Tab-separated table of C-alpha atoms in Angstrom:
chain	number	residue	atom	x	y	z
A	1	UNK	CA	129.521	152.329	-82.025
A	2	UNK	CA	130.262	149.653	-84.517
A	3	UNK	CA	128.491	149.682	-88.251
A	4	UNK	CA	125.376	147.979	-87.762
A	5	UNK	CA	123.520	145.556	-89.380
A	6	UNK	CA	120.350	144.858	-88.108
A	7	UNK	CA	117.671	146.363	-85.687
A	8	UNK	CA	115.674	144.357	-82.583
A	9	UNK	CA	112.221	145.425	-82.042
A	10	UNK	CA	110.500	144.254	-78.772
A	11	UNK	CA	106.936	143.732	-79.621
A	12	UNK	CA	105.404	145.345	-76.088
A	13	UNK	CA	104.821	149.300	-76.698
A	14	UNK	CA	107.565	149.416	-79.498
A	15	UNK	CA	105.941	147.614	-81.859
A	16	UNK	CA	102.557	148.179	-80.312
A	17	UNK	CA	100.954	150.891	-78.087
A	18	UNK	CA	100.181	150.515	-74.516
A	19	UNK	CA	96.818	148.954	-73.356
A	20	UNK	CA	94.527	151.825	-72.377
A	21	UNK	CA	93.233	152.599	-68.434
A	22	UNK	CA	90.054	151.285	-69.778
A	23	UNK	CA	90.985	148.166	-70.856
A	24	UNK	CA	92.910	147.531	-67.950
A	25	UNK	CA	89.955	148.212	-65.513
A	26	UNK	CA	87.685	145.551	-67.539
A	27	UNK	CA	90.374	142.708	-66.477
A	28	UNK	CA	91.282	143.909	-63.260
A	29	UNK	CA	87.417	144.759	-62.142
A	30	UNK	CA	87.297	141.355	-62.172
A	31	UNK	CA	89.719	140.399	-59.822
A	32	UNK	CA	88.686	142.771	-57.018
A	33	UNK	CA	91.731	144.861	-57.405
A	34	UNK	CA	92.434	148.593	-58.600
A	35	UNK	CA	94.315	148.570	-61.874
A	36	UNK	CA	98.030	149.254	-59.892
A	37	UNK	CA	97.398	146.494	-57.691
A	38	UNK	CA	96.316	144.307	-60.316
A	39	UNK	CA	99.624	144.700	-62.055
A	40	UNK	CA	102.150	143.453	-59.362
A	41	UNK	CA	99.723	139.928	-59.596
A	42	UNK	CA	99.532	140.215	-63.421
A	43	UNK	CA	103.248	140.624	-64.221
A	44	UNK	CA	104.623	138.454	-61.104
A	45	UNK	CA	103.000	135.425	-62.977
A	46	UNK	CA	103.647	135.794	-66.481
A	47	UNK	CA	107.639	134.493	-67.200
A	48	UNK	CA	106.516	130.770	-66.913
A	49	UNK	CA	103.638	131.975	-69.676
A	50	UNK	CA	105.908	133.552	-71.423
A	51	UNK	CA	108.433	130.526	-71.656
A	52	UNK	CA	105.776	128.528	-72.393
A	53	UNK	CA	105.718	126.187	-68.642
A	54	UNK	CA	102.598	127.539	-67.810
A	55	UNK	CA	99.688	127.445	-69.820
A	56	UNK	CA	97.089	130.359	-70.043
A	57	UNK	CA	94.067	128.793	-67.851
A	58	UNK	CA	96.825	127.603	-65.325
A	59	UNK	CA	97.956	131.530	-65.340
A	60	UNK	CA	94.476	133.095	-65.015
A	61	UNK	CA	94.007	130.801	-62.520
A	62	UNK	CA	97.228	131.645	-60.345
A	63	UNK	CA	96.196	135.121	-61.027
A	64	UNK	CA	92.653	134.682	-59.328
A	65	UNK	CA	94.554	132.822	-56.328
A	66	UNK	CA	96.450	135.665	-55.519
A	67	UNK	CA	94.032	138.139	-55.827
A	68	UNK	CA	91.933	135.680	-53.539
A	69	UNK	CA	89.292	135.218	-56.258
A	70	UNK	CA	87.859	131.988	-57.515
A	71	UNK	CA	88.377	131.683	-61.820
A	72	UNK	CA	86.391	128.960	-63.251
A	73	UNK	CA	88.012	127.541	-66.607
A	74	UNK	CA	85.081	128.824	-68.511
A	75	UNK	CA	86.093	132.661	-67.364
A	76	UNK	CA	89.702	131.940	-68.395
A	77	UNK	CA	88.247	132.040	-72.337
A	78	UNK	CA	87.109	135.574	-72.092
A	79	UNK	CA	90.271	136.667	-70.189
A	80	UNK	CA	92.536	135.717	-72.523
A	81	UNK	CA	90.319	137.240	-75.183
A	82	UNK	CA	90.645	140.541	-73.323
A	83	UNK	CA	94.116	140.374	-72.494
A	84	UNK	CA	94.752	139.622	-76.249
A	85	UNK	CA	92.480	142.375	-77.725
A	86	UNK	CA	94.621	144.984	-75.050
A	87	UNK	CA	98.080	143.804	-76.601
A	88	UNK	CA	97.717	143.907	-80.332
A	89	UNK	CA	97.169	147.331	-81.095
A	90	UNK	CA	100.223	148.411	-83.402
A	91	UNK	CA	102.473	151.243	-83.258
A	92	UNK	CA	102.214	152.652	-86.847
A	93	UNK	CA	105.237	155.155	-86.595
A	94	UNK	CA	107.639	152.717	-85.543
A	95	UNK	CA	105.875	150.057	-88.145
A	96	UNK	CA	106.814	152.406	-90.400
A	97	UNK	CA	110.372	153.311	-89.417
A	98	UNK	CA	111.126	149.186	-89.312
A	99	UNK	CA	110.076	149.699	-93.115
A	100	UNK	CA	112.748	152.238	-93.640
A	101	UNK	CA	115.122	150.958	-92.048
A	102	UNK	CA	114.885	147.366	-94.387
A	103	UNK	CA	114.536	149.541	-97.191
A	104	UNK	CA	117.833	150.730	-96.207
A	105	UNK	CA	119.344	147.587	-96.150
A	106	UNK	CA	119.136	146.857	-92.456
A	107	UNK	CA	117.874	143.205	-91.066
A	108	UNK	CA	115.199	143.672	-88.885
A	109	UNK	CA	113.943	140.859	-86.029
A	110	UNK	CA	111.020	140.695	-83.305
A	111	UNK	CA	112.020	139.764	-80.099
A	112	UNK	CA	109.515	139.133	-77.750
A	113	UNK	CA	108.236	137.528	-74.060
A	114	UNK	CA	105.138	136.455	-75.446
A	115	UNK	CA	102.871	133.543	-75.156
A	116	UNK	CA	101.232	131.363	-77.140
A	117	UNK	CA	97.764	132.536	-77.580
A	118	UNK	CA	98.454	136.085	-77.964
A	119	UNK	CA	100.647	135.193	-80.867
A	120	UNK	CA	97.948	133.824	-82.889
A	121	UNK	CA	95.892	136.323	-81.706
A	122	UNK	CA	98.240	138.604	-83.039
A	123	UNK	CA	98.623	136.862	-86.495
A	124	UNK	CA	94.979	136.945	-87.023
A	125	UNK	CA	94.913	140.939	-86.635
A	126	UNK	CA	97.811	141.711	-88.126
A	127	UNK	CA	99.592	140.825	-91.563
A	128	UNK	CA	102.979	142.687	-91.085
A	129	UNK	CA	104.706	140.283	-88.839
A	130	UNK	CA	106.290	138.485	-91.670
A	131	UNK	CA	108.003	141.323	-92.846
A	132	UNK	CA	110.302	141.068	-90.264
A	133	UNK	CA	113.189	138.827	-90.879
A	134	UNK	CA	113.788	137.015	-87.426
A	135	UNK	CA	110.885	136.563	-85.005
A	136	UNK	CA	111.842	134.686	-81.504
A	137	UNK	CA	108.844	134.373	-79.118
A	138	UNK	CA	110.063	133.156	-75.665
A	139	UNK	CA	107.370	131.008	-75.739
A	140	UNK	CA	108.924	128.951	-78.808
A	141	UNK	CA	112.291	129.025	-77.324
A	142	UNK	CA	111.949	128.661	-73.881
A	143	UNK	CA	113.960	131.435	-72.762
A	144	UNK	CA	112.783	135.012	-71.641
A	145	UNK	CA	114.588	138.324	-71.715
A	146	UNK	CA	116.688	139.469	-70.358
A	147	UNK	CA	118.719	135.970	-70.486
A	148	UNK	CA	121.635	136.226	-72.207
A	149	UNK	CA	120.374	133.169	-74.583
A	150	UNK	CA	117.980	135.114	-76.062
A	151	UNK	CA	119.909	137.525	-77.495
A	152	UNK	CA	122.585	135.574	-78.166
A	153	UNK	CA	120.152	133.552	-80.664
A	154	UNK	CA	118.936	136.586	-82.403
A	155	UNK	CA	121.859	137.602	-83.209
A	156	UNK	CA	122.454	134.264	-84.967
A	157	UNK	CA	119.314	134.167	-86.538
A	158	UNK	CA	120.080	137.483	-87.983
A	159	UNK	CA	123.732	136.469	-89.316
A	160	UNK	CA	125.071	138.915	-87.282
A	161	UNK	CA	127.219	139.255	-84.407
A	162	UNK	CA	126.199	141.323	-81.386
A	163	UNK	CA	127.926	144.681	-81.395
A	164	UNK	CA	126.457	144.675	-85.247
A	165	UNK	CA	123.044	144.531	-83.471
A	166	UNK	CA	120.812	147.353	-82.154
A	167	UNK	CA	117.766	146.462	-79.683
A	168	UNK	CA	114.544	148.468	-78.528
A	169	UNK	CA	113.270	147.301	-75.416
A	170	UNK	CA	110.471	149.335	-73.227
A	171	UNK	CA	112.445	147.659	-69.970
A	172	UNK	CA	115.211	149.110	-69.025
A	173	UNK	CA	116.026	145.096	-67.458
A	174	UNK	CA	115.877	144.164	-70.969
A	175	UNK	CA	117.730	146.534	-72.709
A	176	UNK	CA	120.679	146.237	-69.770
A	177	UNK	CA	120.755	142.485	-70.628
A	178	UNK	CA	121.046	143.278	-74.469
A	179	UNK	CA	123.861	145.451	-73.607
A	180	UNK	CA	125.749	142.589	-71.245
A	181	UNK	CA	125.717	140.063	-74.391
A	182	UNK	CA	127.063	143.241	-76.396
A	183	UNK	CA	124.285	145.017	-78.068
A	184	UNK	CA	123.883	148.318	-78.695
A	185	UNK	CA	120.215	148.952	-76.724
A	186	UNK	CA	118.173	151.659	-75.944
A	187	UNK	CA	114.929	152.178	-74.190
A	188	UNK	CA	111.726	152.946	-76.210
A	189	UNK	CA	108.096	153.515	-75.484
A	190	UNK	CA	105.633	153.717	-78.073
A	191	UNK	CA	103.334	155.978	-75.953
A	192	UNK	CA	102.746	157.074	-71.942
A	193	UNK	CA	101.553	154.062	-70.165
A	194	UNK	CA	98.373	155.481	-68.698
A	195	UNK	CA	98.365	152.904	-65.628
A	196	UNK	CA	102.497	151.998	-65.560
A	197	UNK	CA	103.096	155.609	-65.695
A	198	UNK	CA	105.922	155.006	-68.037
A	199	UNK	CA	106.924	156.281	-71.200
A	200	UNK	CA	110.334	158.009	-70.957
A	201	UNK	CA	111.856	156.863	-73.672
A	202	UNK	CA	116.254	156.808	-73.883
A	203	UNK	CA	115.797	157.623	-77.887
A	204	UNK	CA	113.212	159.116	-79.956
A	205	UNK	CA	112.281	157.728	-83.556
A	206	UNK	CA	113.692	160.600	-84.718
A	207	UNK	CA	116.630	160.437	-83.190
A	208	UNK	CA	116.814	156.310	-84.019
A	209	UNK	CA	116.565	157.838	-88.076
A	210	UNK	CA	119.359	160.672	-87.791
A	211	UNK	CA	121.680	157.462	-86.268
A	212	UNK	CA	120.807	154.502	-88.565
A	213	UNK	CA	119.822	156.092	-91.893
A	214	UNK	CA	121.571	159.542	-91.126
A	215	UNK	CA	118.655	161.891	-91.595
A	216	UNK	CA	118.483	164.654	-89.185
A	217	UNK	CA	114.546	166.241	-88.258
């Protein structure tokens, strides 16, 4: 591996934890569907959200389509209130590695597929994104991972050129396009998804410290 530079956090259980089963049921109970159905519907209608071609009461909308549920506008408010609220609960430990590692002299960026509204949301609840060098939203830039042109403009955001760059992804889709534009990229999951079922993570925090700041647990 080449001497890196700087590390790529994906916001989505890296940076934050998963949402719980709980919250999940309050937005799906809506909808008429269990929480796994749910899911397909939810995720099969976010990229244009996430590039920022759909907007969110367009989305919750769609979402109530296909679940064969009627949304009035009104309804979308509280939605994207709960949606928000189930997203932006951080991941201290790897909060705190990201602090290490810029301590360390390492560039650190945020690289995310997320929308509009949950930024701010986010911004409002948190006060750490700043520390973080880079931040690319798709939203802002119109592109999602894992397209190549994402990556490709973190890196050049960073000063950096890809094999200098390391990225943390909790899809392995993601992290496999990271590694096409010539990343280093690993998968990461802040915690077992309780409804996903995910969580198997390709590196440990631990593991992340013994290879960029050579300190072995």
């Amino acid at each position: 591996m080449s001497k890196l530079k700087a590390v790529v956090f994906d916001y989505g259980k890296v940076l934050s934890l998963p949402p719980t089963l709980e919250q999940w049921q309050k937005v799906s109970t809506r909808f008429g569907k269990s929480v796994q159905e749910f899911q397909t519907i939810y995720w099969g209608n976010r990229e244009g959200l996430d590039r920022g071609t759909l907007d969110n009461v367009t989305y919750w909308q769609k979402v109530g389509r296909d679940c064969g549920v009627e949304i009035s506008e009104a309804e979308t408010r509280q939605l994207i209130d709960d949606d928000n609220t189930q997203w932006t609960n951080e991941n201290p430990e790897m909060l705190s590695f990201a602090r290490e590692l810029r301590r360390a002299g390492y560039k650190t960026a945020i690289l995310s597929n997320m929308e509009q509204r949950m930024l701010e949301a986010l911004r409002r609840k948190v006060d750490w994104l700043d520390e973080f060098e880079v931040q690319i939203y798709s939203f802002e830039v119109g592109a999602v991972k894992p397209e190549a042109e994402i990556y490709l403009l973190s890196c050049q955001r960073l000063g950096c050129r890809p094999h200098e760059a390391l990225f943390l992804d909790d899809k392995k889709v993601n992290t496999e396009g990271a590694k096409k534009v010539g990343m280093a990229s690993y998968v990461f999951h802040s915690a077992v998804d309780p409804v996903m079922k995910t969580g198997e993570s390709e590196i440990t925090i631990a593991e992340l410290r013994s290879l960029l700041l050579g300190q072995g647990q």
